[in-house]
C-alpha cells in the first residue's frame, strides 16, 4: 500500500523554498498530496495572494513531486483529508512548528526547515515598494510564466 504524504500552503509567488519543501516531502512517501489554500480561505487567514488560486493550483499540480493538488478551504479539512486519502505523514514548514501536533494521533507529523534566504513574505514586502505600473507588469509576467508551465506540462 502506498505511503501518502499531505501538506498545505498558499504557494503564492512560487519560489525555490516551495520547491524544496515539496521535494523533501515527496521523499517521505510514495504519493504527495498538496492542499493549495483558496483565495477565500486566505482572506480568512488575513492573506491576499498576488497569484489567483486556480493559477497557484495549476503551478503546484505541474511540479513533478506532486501527485495531486486539492483546494484547501478551511482549517478543519485536514482531518477529513487525512481520512479520505489514507494519509500516513502530514508535513509542513517549521514556521508552523507545534501548530499541528494534535494530528499526531492519526499521522506522523513532520515540520521541515525553511530554505534560508527566501520567503514569500519578504518577496511581497519588496513588491509593495513598487508602484502600480510595476505591479501590473509583474502580474503579467507571472501570468506568462503560468502559461509556459501549463504548456510544458
CSV table of N, CA and C in Angstrom, one decimal:
chain,number,residue,atom,x,y,z
A,1,UNK,N,0.8,-1.2,0.0
A,1,UNK,CA,0.0,0.0,0.0
A,1,UNK,C,0.9,1.2,0.0
A,2,UNK,N,0.6,2.2,-0.9
A,2,UNK,CA,1.5,3.4,-1.0
A,2,UNK,C,1.4,4.3,0.3
A,3,UNK,N,2.5,4.9,0.6
A,3,UNK,CA,2.5,5.8,1.8
A,3,UNK,C,2.3,7.2,1.3
A,4,UNK,N,1.1,7.8,1.7
A,4,UNK,CA,0.7,9.1,1.3
A,4,UNK,C,1.1,10.2,2.3
A,5,UNK,N,1.7,11.3,1.7
A,5,UNK,CA,2.1,12.4,2.5
A,5,UNK,C,1.2,13.6,2.1
A,6,UNK,N,0.8,14.4,3.1
A,6,UNK,CA,-0.1,15.5,2.8
A,6,UNK,C,0.5,16.8,3.4
A,7,UNK,N,0.4,17.9,2.6
A,7,UNK,CA,0.8,19.2,3.1
A,7,UNK,C,-0.2,20.2,2.6
A,8,UNK,N,-0.1,21.4,3.1
A,8,UNK,CA,-0.9,22.5,2.7
A,8,UNK,C,-0.1,23.8,2.6
A,9,UNK,N,-0.6,24.7,1.8
A,9,UNK,CA,0.1,26.0,1.7
A,9,UNK,C,-0.6,26.9,0.7
A,10,UNK,N,-0.2,28.2,0.7
A,10,UNK,CA,-0.7,29.2,-0.2
A,10,UNK,C,0.0,29.1,-1.5
A,11,UNK,N,1.3,28.9,-1.5
A,11,UNK,CA,2.2,28.8,-2.6
A,11,UNK,C,2.1,30.0,-3.6
A,12,UNK,N,2.0,31.2,-3.0
A,12,UNK,CA,2.0,32.4,-3.8
A,12,UNK,C,3.4,32.8,-4.2
A,13,UNK,N,3.5,33.3,-5.4
A,13,UNK,CA,4.8,33.7,-5.9
A,13,UNK,C,5.8,32.5,-5.7
A,14,UNK,N,5.4,31.4,-6.3
A,14,UNK,CA,6.2,30.1,-6.2
A,14,UNK,C,7.7,30.3,-6.4
A,15,UNK,N,8.4,29.8,-5.4
A,15,UNK,CA,9.9,30.0,-5.4
A,15,UNK,C,10.6,28.7,-5.0
A,16,UNK,N,11.9,28.8,-4.9
A,16,UNK,CA,12.8,27.6,-4.6
A,16,UNK,C,12.5,27.0,-3.3
A,17,UNK,N,12.1,27.8,-2.3
A,17,UNK,CA,11.7,27.3,-1.0
A,17,UNK,C,10.5,26.4,-1.1
A,18,UNK,N,9.5,26.8,-1.9
A,18,UNK,CA,8.4,25.9,-2.1
A,18,UNK,C,8.8,24.6,-2.7
A,19,UNK,N,9.6,24.7,-3.8
A,19,UNK,CA,10.0,23.5,-4.5
A,19,UNK,C,10.8,22.6,-3.5
A,20,UNK,N,11.7,23.2,-2.7
A,20,UNK,CA,12.5,22.4,-1.8
A,20,UNK,C,11.6,21.6,-0.8
A,21,UNK,N,10.6,22.3,-0.2
A,21,UNK,CA,9.7,21.6,0.7
A,21,UNK,C,8.9,20.5,0.1
A,22,UNK,N,8.4,20.7,-1.2
A,22,UNK,CA,7.7,19.7,-1.9
A,22,UNK,C,8.6,18.5,-2.2
A,23,UNK,N,9.8,18.7,-2.6
A,23,UNK,CA,10.8,17.7,-2.9
A,23,UNK,C,11.0,16.8,-1.6
A,24,UNK,N,11.3,17.5,-0.5
A,24,UNK,CA,11.6,16.8,0.8
A,24,UNK,C,10.4,16.0,1.3
A,25,UNK,N,9.2,16.5,1.1
A,25,UNK,CA,8.0,15.8,1.5
A,25,UNK,C,7.8,14.6,0.6
A,26,UNK,N,8.0,14.7,-0.7
A,26,UNK,CA,7.9,13.5,-1.6
A,26,UNK,C,8.8,12.4,-1.2
A,27,UNK,N,10.0,12.8,-0.6
A,27,UNK,CA,10.9,11.7,-0.2
A,27,UNK,C,10.4,11.0,1.0
A,28,UNK,N,9.4,11.5,1.7
A,28,UNK,CA,8.9,10.8,2.9
A,28,UNK,C,7.8,9.8,2.6
A,29,UNK,N,7.4,9.7,1.3
A,29,UNK,CA,6.4,8.7,1.0
A,29,UNK,C,6.4,8.4,-0.5
A,30,UNK,N,5.3,7.7,-0.9
A,30,UNK,CA,5.2,7.4,-2.3
A,30,UNK,C,4.3,8.3,-3.1
A,31,UNK,N,3.4,9.0,-2.4
A,31,UNK,CA,2.4,9.9,-3.0
A,31,UNK,C,2.3,11.2,-2.2
A,32,UNK,N,2.4,12.3,-2.9
A,32,UNK,CA,2.3,13.6,-2.2
A,32,UNK,C,1.0,14.4,-2.7
A,33,UNK,N,0.2,14.7,-1.7
A,33,UNK,CA,-1.0,15.5,-2.0
A,33,UNK,C,-0.8,16.8,-1.3
A,34,UNK,N,-1.1,17.9,-2.1
A,34,UNK,CA,-0.9,19.3,-1.7
A,34,UNK,C,-2.2,20.0,-1.7
A,35,UNK,N,-2.5,20.5,-0.5
A,35,UNK,CA,-3.7,21.4,-0.4
A,35,UNK,C,-3.3,22.8,-0.7
A,36,UNK,N,-3.8,23.4,-1.7
A,36,UNK,CA,-3.5,24.8,-2.0
A,36,UNK,C,-4.6,25.7,-1.5
A,37,UNK,N,-4.3,26.6,-0.6
A,37,UNK,CA,-5.3,27.5,0.0
A,37,UNK,C,-6.0,28.3,-1.0
A,38,UNK,N,-7.3,28.3,-1.0
A,38,UNK,CA,-8.1,29.1,-1.9
A,38,UNK,C,-8.0,30.6,-1.5
A,39,UNK,N,-8.4,31.4,-2.4
A,39,UNK,CA,-8.4,32.9,-2.1
A,39,UNK,C,-9.3,33.2,-1.0
A,40,UNK,N,-10.4,32.5,-0.9
A,40,UNK,CA,-11.4,32.8,0.2
A,40,UNK,C,-10.8,32.4,1.5
A,41,UNK,N,-10.1,31.2,1.6
A,41,UNK,CA,-9.5,30.8,2.8
A,41,UNK,C,-8.4,31.7,3.2
A,42,UNK,N,-7.6,32.2,2.2
A,42,UNK,CA,-6.5,33.1,2.5
A,42,UNK,C,-7.1,34.4,3.1
A,43,UNK,N,-8.2,34.8,2.7
A,43,UNK,CA,-8.8,36.1,3.2
A,43,UNK,C,-9.1,35.9,4.7
A,44,UNK,N,-9.6,34.7,5.0
A,44,UNK,CA,-9.9,34.4,6.5
A,44,UNK,C,-8.6,34.4,7.3
A,45,UNK,N,-7.5,33.9,6.7
A,45,UNK,CA,-6.2,33.9,7.3
A,45,UNK,C,-5.5,35.3,7.3
A,46,UNK,N,-6.2,36.3,6.6
A,46,UNK,CA,-5.6,37.6,6.6
A,46,UNK,C,-4.5,37.8,5.5
A,47,UNK,N,-4.6,36.9,4.5
A,47,UNK,CA,-3.6,36.9,3.4
A,47,UNK,C,-4.3,37.3,2.1
A,48,UNK,N,-3.6,38.1,1.3
A,48,UNK,CA,-4.1,38.4,0.0
A,48,UNK,C,-3.0,38.0,-1.1
A,49,UNK,N,-3.2,36.8,-1.7
A,49,UNK,CA,-2.2,36.3,-2.6
A,49,UNK,C,-2.1,37.2,-3.9
A,50,UNK,N,-1.0,37.3,-4.5
A,50,UNK,CA,-0.8,38.0,-5.7
A,50,UNK,C,-1.3,37.2,-6.9
A,51,UNK,N,-1.0,35.9,-6.8
A,51,UNK,CA,-1.4,35.0,-7.9
A,51,UNK,C,-2.8,34.3,-7.5
A,52,UNK,N,-3.8,34.3,-8.4
A,52,UNK,CA,-5.1,33.7,-8.1
A,52,UNK,C,-5.0,32.2,-7.9
A,53,UNK,N,-5.9,31.7,-7.1
A,53,UNK,CA,-6.0,30.3,-6.7
A,53,UNK,C,-5.8,29.4,-7.8
A,54,UNK,N,-6.6,29.5,-8.9
A,54,UNK,CA,-6.5,28.5,-10.0
A,54,UNK,C,-5.1,28.4,-10.6
A,55,UNK,N,-4.4,29.6,-10.7
A,55,UNK,CA,-3.1,29.6,-11.2
A,55,UNK,C,-2.1,28.9,-10.2
A,56,UNK,N,-2.3,29.3,-9.0
A,56,UNK,CA,-1.4,28.7,-7.9
A,56,UNK,C,-1.5,27.1,-7.9
A,57,UNK,N,-2.8,26.7,-8.0
A,57,UNK,CA,-3.1,25.3,-8.0
A,57,UNK,C,-2.4,24.6,-9.2
A,58,UNK,N,-2.6,25.3,-10.4
A,58,UNK,CA,-2.0,24.7,-11.6
A,58,UNK,C,-0.5,24.6,-11.6
A,59,UNK,N,0.1,25.6,-11.0
A,59,UNK,CA,1.6,25.6,-10.8
A,59,UNK,C,2.0,24.4,-10.0
A,60,UNK,N,1.3,24.3,-8.8
A,60,UNK,CA,1.7,23.2,-7.9
A,60,UNK,C,1.4,21.9,-8.5
A,61,UNK,N,0.3,21.7,-9.2
A,61,UNK,CA,0.0,20.5,-9.9
A,61,UNK,C,1.0,20.1,-10.9
A,62,UNK,N,1.7,21.0,-11.5
A,62,UNK,CA,2.7,20.8,-12.5
A,62,UNK,C,4.0,20.3,-12.0
A,63,UNK,N,4.2,20.4,-10.7
A,63,UNK,CA,5.5,20.1,-10.1
A,63,UNK,C,5.6,18.5,-10.1
A,64,UNK,N,6.7,18.0,-10.5
A,64,UNK,CA,6.9,16.6,-10.7
A,64,UNK,C,6.8,15.8,-9.4
A,65,UNK,N,7.0,16.4,-8.2
A,65,UNK,CA,6.9,15.8,-6.9
A,65,UNK,C,5.5,15.6,-6.5
A,66,UNK,N,4.6,16.4,-7.0
A,66,UNK,CA,3.2,16.4,-6.6
A,66,UNK,C,2.3,15.5,-7.4
A,67,UNK,N,1.6,14.6,-6.7
A,67,UNK,CA,0.7,13.7,-7.3
A,67,UNK,C,-0.7,14.2,-7.4
A,68,UNK,N,-1.1,15.1,-6.5
A,68,UNK,CA,-2.5,15.6,-6.5
A,68,UNK,C,-2.5,16.9,-5.8
A,69,UNK,N,-3.1,18.0,-6.4
A,69,UNK,CA,-3.3,19.2,-5.8
A,69,UNK,C,-4.8,19.4,-5.5
A,70,UNK,N,-5.2,19.7,-4.3
A,70,UNK,CA,-6.6,19.9,-3.9
A,70,UNK,C,-6.8,21.3,-3.3
A,71,UNK,N,-8.0,21.8,-3.4
A,71,UNK,CA,-8.2,23.1,-2.7
A,71,UNK,C,-8.3,23.0,-1.2
A,72,UNK,N,-7.6,23.9,-0.5
A,72,UNK,CA,-7.7,24.0,1.0
A,72,UNK,C,-8.7,25.1,1.3
A,73,UNK,N,-9.8,24.7,1.9
A,73,UNK,CA,-10.9,25.7,2.1
A,73,UNK,C,-11.1,26.1,3.5
A,74,UNK,N,-10.6,25.3,4.5
A,74,UNK,CA,-10.8,25.7,5.9
A,74,UNK,C,-9.8,24.9,6.7
A,75,UNK,N,-9.7,25.3,8.0
A,75,UNK,CA,-8.7,24.7,8.9
A,75,UNK,C,-9.1,23.2,9.2
A,76,UNK,N,-10.4,23.0,9.3
A,76,UNK,CA,-10.9,21.7,9.8
A,76,UNK,C,-10.8,20.6,8.7
A,77,UNK,N,-10.5,20.9,7.5
A,77,UNK,CA,-10.5,19.8,6.5
A,77,UNK,C,-9.3,18.9,6.6
A,78,UNK,N,-8.3,19.3,7.4
A,78,UNK,CA,-7.1,18.5,7.5
A,78,UNK,C,-7.4,17.0,7.9
A,79,UNK,N,-8.2,16.9,9.0
A,79,UNK,CA,-8.5,15.6,9.5
A,79,UNK,C,-9.4,14.8,8.5
A,80,UNK,N,-10.3,15.5,7.8
A,80,UNK,CA,-11.1,14.9,6.7
A,80,UNK,C,-10.2,14.4,5.6
A,81,UNK,N,-9.3,15.2,5.2
A,81,UNK,CA,-8.4,14.8,4.1
A,81,UNK,C,-7.5,13.6,4.5
A,82,UNK,N,-7.0,13.6,5.7
A,82,UNK,CA,-6.2,12.5,6.2
A,82,UNK,C,-7.0,11.2,6.1
A,83,UNK,N,-8.2,11.2,6.5
A,83,UNK,CA,-9.0,10.0,6.4
A,83,UNK,C,-9.4,9.7,4.9
A,84,UNK,N,-9.8,10.7,4.1
A,84,UNK,CA,-10.2,10.5,2.8
A,84,UNK,C,-9.1,9.9,1.9
A,85,UNK,N,-7.8,10.4,2.1
A,85,UNK,CA,-6.7,10.0,1.2
A,85,UNK,C,-5.8,9.0,1.9
A,86,UNK,N,-6.2,8.4,3.1
A,86,UNK,CA,-5.4,7.4,3.8
A,86,UNK,C,-4.0,7.9,4.0
A,87,UNK,N,-3.9,9.1,4.5
A,87,UNK,CA,-2.6,9.8,4.7
A,87,UNK,C,-1.8,9.2,5.9
A,88,UNK,N,-0.5,9.0,5.7
A,88,UNK,CA,0.3,8.5,6.8
A,88,UNK,C,1.3,9.5,7.4
A,89,UNK,N,1.6,10.6,6.6
A,89,UNK,CA,2.5,11.6,7.0
A,89,UNK,C,1.9,13.0,6.7
A,90,UNK,N,1.8,13.9,7.7
A,90,UNK,CA,1.5,15.3,7.5
A,90,UNK,C,2.7,16.1,7.7
A,91,UNK,N,3.1,16.8,6.6
A,91,UNK,CA,4.3,17.7,6.7
A,91,UNK,C,4.0,19.1,6.3
A,92,UNK,N,4.8,20.0,7.0
A,92,UNK,CA,4.6,21.4,6.7
A,92,UNK,C,5.9,22.1,7.2
A,93,UNK,N,6.1,23.4,6.8
A,93,UNK,CA,7.3,24.1,7.2
A,93,UNK,C,7.4,24.3,8.7
A,94,UNK,N,8.6,24.5,9.1
A,94,UNK,CA,8.9,24.6,10.6
A,94,UNK,C,8.3,25.9,11.2
A,95,UNK,N,7.9,26.9,10.3
A,95,UNK,CA,7.3,28.1,10.8
A,95,UNK,C,5.9,27.8,11.4
A,96,UNK,N,5.4,26.6,11.2
A,96,UNK,CA,4.2,26.1,11.8
A,96,UNK,C,4.4,25.2,13.0
A,97,UNK,N,5.7,25.1,13.4
A,97,UNK,CA,6.0,24.1,14.5
A,97,UNK,C,5.1,24.1,15.7
A,98,UNK,N,4.6,23.0,16.0
A,98,UNK,CA,3.7,22.9,17.2
A,98,UNK,C,2.2,23.1,16.9
A,99,UNK,N,1.9,23.7,15.8
A,99,UNK,CA,0.5,24.1,15.5
A,99,UNK,C,-0.4,22.9,15.0
A,100,UNK,N,0.3,21.8,14.6
A,100,UNK,CA,-0.5,20.7,14.1
A,100,UNK,C,-0.1,19.4,14.8
A,101,UNK,N,0.5,19.5,16.0
A,101,UNK,CA,0.8,18.4,16.8
A,101,UNK,C,-0.4,17.5,17.1
A,102,UNK,N,-1.6,18.1,17.2
A,102,UNK,CA,-2.8,17.4,17.5
A,102,UNK,C,-3.1,16.3,16.5
A,103,UNK,N,-2.6,16.5,15.3
A,103,UNK,CA,-2.8,15.5,14.2
A,103,UNK,C,-2.0,14.2,14.4
A,104,UNK,N,-1.1,14.3,15.4
A,104,UNK,CA,-0.2,13.1,15.7
A,104,UNK,C,-1.0,11.9,16.2
A,105,UNK,N,-2.2,12.0,16.5
A,105,UNK,CA,-3.0,10.9,16.9
A,105,UNK,C,-3.4,10.0,15.7
A,106,UNK,N,-3.3,10.6,14.5
A,106,UNK,CA,-3.7,10.0,13.3
A,106,UNK,C,-2.6,9.7,12.3
A,107,UNK,N,-1.6,10.6,12.3
A,107,UNK,CA,-0.5,10.5,11.3
A,107,UNK,C,0.8,10.9,12.0
A,108,UNK,N,1.9,10.6,11.3
A,108,UNK,CA,3.2,11.2,11.7
A,108,UNK,C,3.2,12.7,11.2
A,109,UNK,N,3.6,13.6,12.1
A,109,UNK,CA,3.6,15.0,11.8
A,109,UNK,C,5.1,15.4,11.8
A,110,UNK,N,5.5,16.0,10.6
A,110,UNK,CA,6.9,16.5,10.5
A,110,UNK,C,6.9,17.9,10.1
A,111,UNK,N,7.8,18.7,10.7
A,111,UNK,CA,8.0,20.1,10.4
A,111,UNK,C,9.4,20.2,9.7
A,112,UNK,N,9.4,20.7,8.5
A,112,UNK,CA,10.6,20.8,7.8
A,112,UNK,C,11.2,22.2,7.8
A,113,UNK,N,12.5,22.3,7.8
A,113,UNK,CA,13.2,23.6,7.8
A,113,UNK,C,12.9,24.4,6.6
A,114,UNK,N,12.9,25.7,6.7
A,114,UNK,CA,12.7,26.6,5.6
A,114,UNK,C,14.0,26.7,4.8
A,115,UNK,N,13.9,27.1,3.6
A,115,UNK,CA,15.1,27.4,2.7
A,115,UNK,C,15.6,28.8,3.1
A,116,UNK,N,16.9,28.8,3.5
A,116,UNK,CA,17.5,30.1,4.0
A,116,UNK,C,17.4,31.1,2.9
A,117,UNK,N,17.1,32.3,3.3
A,117,UNK,CA,17.2,33.5,2.4
A,117,UNK,C,16.1,33.7,1.4
A,118,UNK,N,15.0,32.9,1.6
A,118,UNK,CA,13.9,33.1,0.6
A,118,UNK,C,12.6,33.0,1.4
A,119,UNK,N,11.7,33.9,1.1
A,119,UNK,CA,10.4,34.0,1.8
A,119,UNK,C,9.4,34.7,1.0
A,120,UNK,N,8.2,34.2,0.9
A,120,UNK,CA,7.1,34.9,0.2
A,120,UNK,C,6.8,36.2,0.8
A,121,UNK,N,6.8,36.2,2.2
A,121,UNK,CA,6.5,37.5,2.9
A,121,UNK,C,7.5,38.5,2.5
A,122,UNK,N,8.8,38.2,2.5
A,122,UNK,CA,9.9,39.2,2.1
A,122,UNK,C,9.7,39.6,0.6
A,123,UNK,N,9.4,38.6,-0.2
A,123,UNK,CA,9.1,39.0,-1.6
A,123,UNK,C,8.0,40.0,-1.8
A,124,UNK,N,6.9,39.8,-1.0
A,124,UNK,CA,5.8,40.7,-1.0
A,124,UNK,C,6.2,42.1,-0.5
A,125,UNK,N,7.0,42.1,0.6
A,125,UNK,CA,7.4,43.4,1.1
A,125,UNK,C,8.2,44.2,0.1
A,126,UNK,N,9.1,43.5,-0.6
A,126,UNK,CA,9.8,44.2,-1.7
A,126,UNK,C,8.9,44.6,-2.8
A,127,UNK,N,7.9,43.8,-3.2
A,127,UNK,CA,7.0,44.1,-4.2
A,127,UNK,C,6.1,45.3,-3.8
A,128,UNK,N,5.8,45.4,-2.5
A,128,UNK,CA,4.9,46.5,-2.1
A,128,UNK,C,5.6,47.9,-2.3
A,129,UNK,N,6.9,47.9,-2.5
A,129,UNK,CA,7.6,49.2,-2.8
A,129,UNK,C,7.5,49.6,-4.2
A,130,UNK,N,7.0,48.7,-5.1
A,130,UNK,CA,6.8,49.1,-6.5
A,130,UNK,C,5.5,49.9,-6.6
A,131,UNK,N,5.5,50.7,-7.6
A,131,UNK,CA,4.2,51.5,-7.9
A,131,UNK,C,3.3,50.6,-8.7
A,132,UNK,N,2.1,51.0,-8.9
A,132,UNK,CA,1.0,50.2,-9.5
A,132,UNK,C,1.4,49.7,-10.9
A,133,UNK,N,2.1,50.5,-11.7
A,133,UNK,CA,2.5,50.2,-13.0
A,133,UNK,C,3.5,49.0,-13.0
A,134,UNK,N,4.4,49.0,-12.0
A,134,UNK,CA,5.3,47.9,-11.9
A,134,UNK,C,4.6,46.6,-11.4
A,135,UNK,N,3.7,46.7,-10.5
A,135,UNK,CA,3.0,45.6,-10.0
A,135,UNK,C,2.1,44.9,-11.2
A,136,UNK,N,1.5,45.7,-12.0
A,136,UNK,CA,0.7,45.2,-13.1
A,136,UNK,C,1.7,44.5,-14.1
A,137,UNK,N,2.8,45.0,-14.3
A,137,UNK,CA,3.8,44.4,-15.2
A,137,UNK,C,4.2,43.1,-14.6
A,138,UNK,N,4.5,43.0,-13.3
A,138,UNK,CA,4.9,41.8,-12.7
A,138,UNK,C,3.8,40.7,-12.8
A,139,UNK,N,2.5,41.1,-12.6
A,139,UNK,CA,1.4,40.2,-12.7
A,139,UNK,C,1.3,39.6,-14.1
A,140,UNK,N,1.5,40.5,-15.1
A,140,UNK,CA,1.5,40.0,-16.5
A,140,UNK,C,2.6,39.0,-16.7
A,141,UNK,N,3.8,39.2,-16.1
A,141,UNK,CA,4.9,38.3,-16.2
A,141,UNK,C,4.6,37.0,-15.6
A,142,UNK,N,4.0,37.0,-14.4
A,142,UNK,CA,3.6,35.8,-13.7
A,142,UNK,C,2.5,35.0,-14.5
A,143,UNK,N,1.6,35.7,-15.1
A,143,UNK,CA,0.6,35.1,-15.9
A,143,UNK,C,1.3,34.4,-17.1
A,144,UNK,N,2.3,35.0,-17.7
A,144,UNK,CA,3.0,34.4,-18.8
A,144,UNK,C,3.8,33.2,-18.3
A,145,UNK,N,4.4,33.3,-17.2
A,145,UNK,CA,5.1,32.1,-16.6
A,145,UNK,C,4.2,31.0,-16.3
A,146,UNK,N,3.0,31.3,-15.8
A,146,UNK,CA,2.0,30.2,-15.6
A,146,UNK,C,1.6,29.6,-16.9
A,147,UNK,N,1.4,30.3,-17.9
A,147,UNK,CA,1.1,29.8,-19.2
A,147,UNK,C,2.2,28.9,-19.7
A,148,UNK,N,3.4,29.3,-19.6
A,148,UNK,CA,4.6,28.5,-20.0
A,148,UNK,C,4.6,27.1,-19.3
A,149,UNK,N,4.4,27.2,-17.9
A,149,UNK,CA,4.3,26.0,-17.1
A,149,UNK,C,3.2,25.0,-17.7
A,150,UNK,N,2.1,25.6,-17.9
A,150,UNK,CA,1.0,24.8,-18.4
A,150,UNK,C,1.3,24.2,-19.8
A,151,UNK,N,1.9,24.9,-20.7
A,151,UNK,CA,2.3,24.4,-22.0
A,151,UNK,C,3.4,23.3,-21.9
A,152,UNK,N,4.3,23.4,-20.9
A,152,UNK,CA,5.3,22.4,-20.7
A,152,UNK,C,4.9,21.2,-20.0
A,153,UNK,N,3.7,21.2,-19.4
A,153,UNK,CA,3.2,20.0,-18.6
A,153,UNK,C,2.7,19.0,-19.6
